[in-house]
């Protein structure tokens, strides 16, 4: 990791292990003495919260798999049996189902934080790109998991999403058939989705390892977006940020628990308590809330292939952000124009999500939602591909502070404190 | 020196390329079964053939039958619906091809090419956009602007021959392979 190691093995056993597999040294350097900017705020605690979310999903998921039956005839009933018969099954399943939503809440905050403070800019491009990959894997895992319930929304969501691939010219329908293992979503599809749903979280865990590894080379960005210059700018990760992360994790878990115990179906769709029926499409197919903005983009384009390309492009675009942003200043705190455009972008994502949640022919204040979705989709792409490169060149940033320490402690930090 | 080097290099290059090629063939031979296992199994492929009794279906009524995991629309069209479909100019359609598995793929999407007997419209009930089941339109409960079907997922509208008229779906509803066993019985598949 960055800088020379400060680990000194104390006991004989520690020396013996250190000479053979320096795992204690790795833990010491990354989780204890790791120099961390002293000005990280609440929004920087979501990395730890996300790790917690992944652990919760894996633990509850492994347990649920002990009771779940991946068979089109039995899946729906086995979920009901988990809810009614399995000891604490209701709790474990509600934690898992709401855990997925909490995971996405945390990841969206984490991503918007990265966007706002310019955490994707050099030398952190790979951290960002690996993060986009994790986000993609999360969407895949969540989609597979949602299908396993085998309710009406599970089935028709799976039908719509797998049919996206049929938009590919020539080979599209063959790919869809290959994904299904049949001529429609059915038992074969359910079985393979179960297999993949069990696999993907462990891939995510491995990629999270890369994400943290890449983070520990340049170290954390910070709300000022300026580089760490002297040891005065940092504090050791433990106890400063272990405690800060733990505090906000507790607040997060309280919110999590409120949903699990008081509104466990808040994020769910009532139609998914009806068993999958291949002959009846529910009047309004809606994906889970975290996919709604992309779904709105898909629906707003009146051409199948173009719709799929726009939806995929919205995610692929994220990969290019490090090079689309031409500004020399990272943090939006010092970017008066970009700050506004950022908030417009955040609002446009929420509007897109609303459009995706509504029936296809609905209007808001007389304007058809499909047109609102088209405009916000335009802003989504315009923000990244047009505004970001141009604003970075013409905007005059505010004056940056001389150092993190000076910004936090005042001018007295100019002289070493100790 | 240079000659021996290039000579040795050539032999070695050959071995690299040869072993690399054999290795690639080996990898492909192992990968293919792992990929192909996801395609429909023999059981799924075993022809799904369904017979449908038409005797009880009234004019204007649609019956949905399950066929190969998909809904199958069996619709007995009224004379007005047939006339409305015939009046459409094929050149004005978003998809000008019949999409009828009983005909060559280049057949134009005339009303005659969408049916075997004009009264009976047999379609795979899968929206060609993203696979939802469109809702049938009746004079009492119209769905969409063209008297055929409306797909509620993304708003695709089909006419009384199951042809796409408006919305994101790219193709006309597919006509499966079928034949009349008698005046009141068809075999699909």
XYZ file of C-alpha atoms in Angstrom, chain A residues 155-156 159-161 163-166 173-174 177-185 192 196 278-285 295 298-299 301-304 308 360-361, chain B residues 34-41 44-45 64-72 126-135 150-155 167-171:
80
model
C -41.460 -13.031 -13.905
C -42.352 -10.053 -16.065
C -39.051 -11.179 -19.318
C -38.542 -7.488 -20.072
C -34.878 -7.362 -19.020
C -35.739 -9.282 -23.933
C -33.450 -6.239 -23.957
C -30.854 -8.545 -25.505
C -33.236 -9.452 -28.338
C -33.186 -13.666 -30.267
C -30.597 -16.454 -30.027
C -33.129 -18.019 -25.912
C -29.668 -18.875 -24.592
C -30.312 -16.777 -21.484
C -33.693 -18.425 -20.899
C -32.697 -22.018 -21.677
C -36.171 -22.273 -23.196
C -38.392 -20.259 -25.503
C -39.573 -18.094 -22.626
C -38.615 -17.302 -19.036
C -29.579 -20.433 -13.585
C -25.726 -16.676 -10.571
C -46.831 -16.450 -17.981
C -50.235 -15.731 -19.544
C -51.120 -12.523 -17.707
C -48.940 -9.422 -17.802
C -49.640 -7.027 -14.913
C -51.052 -3.705 -16.169
C -47.955 -1.771 -15.134
C -44.586 -3.444 -15.014
C -36.170 2.216 -17.178
C -35.706 2.978 -22.131
C -39.407 3.793 -22.286
C -37.238 6.228 -26.759
C -39.774 5.120 -29.384
C -37.355 2.647 -31.017
C -36.387 -0.680 -29.454
C -31.591 -0.242 -25.308
C -46.542 4.873 -19.730
C -49.241 7.299 -20.890
C -20.099 -24.778 -20.885
C -21.800 -22.180 -23.095
C -24.141 -24.496 -24.964
C -25.485 -26.111 -21.787
C -27.488 -22.916 -21.276
C -29.404 -23.342 -24.562
C -32.816 -25.046 -24.444
C -32.493 -28.686 -23.420
C -37.577 -27.965 -24.032
C -36.897 -28.431 -27.733
C -55.522 -17.327 -24.870
C -53.862 -20.741 -24.930
C -50.443 -21.574 -23.498
C -48.008 -22.748 -26.158
C -44.261 -23.304 -25.640
C -44.414 -21.205 -22.486
C -45.937 -18.288 -24.361
C -49.510 -17.079 -24.574
C -51.102 -17.854 -27.935
C -45.594 -11.749 -27.077
C -45.003 -8.075 -27.709
C -42.056 -7.793 -30.107
C -40.640 -4.973 -27.989
C -39.747 -6.584 -24.677
C -41.969 -9.622 -24.398
C -45.038 -8.504 -22.433
C -48.473 -9.878 -23.241
C -50.537 -7.201 -25.025
C -54.129 -6.622 -23.910
C -52.230 -2.457 -26.558
C -49.105 -3.496 -24.721
C -49.314 -1.781 -21.349
C -45.619 -2.159 -20.620
C -44.329 0.393 -23.081
C -47.349 1.475 -25.082
C -44.963 2.547 -30.167
C -41.514 1.048 -29.602
C -42.152 -2.526 -30.841
C -40.165 -3.127 -34.026
C -42.099 -6.032 -35.614
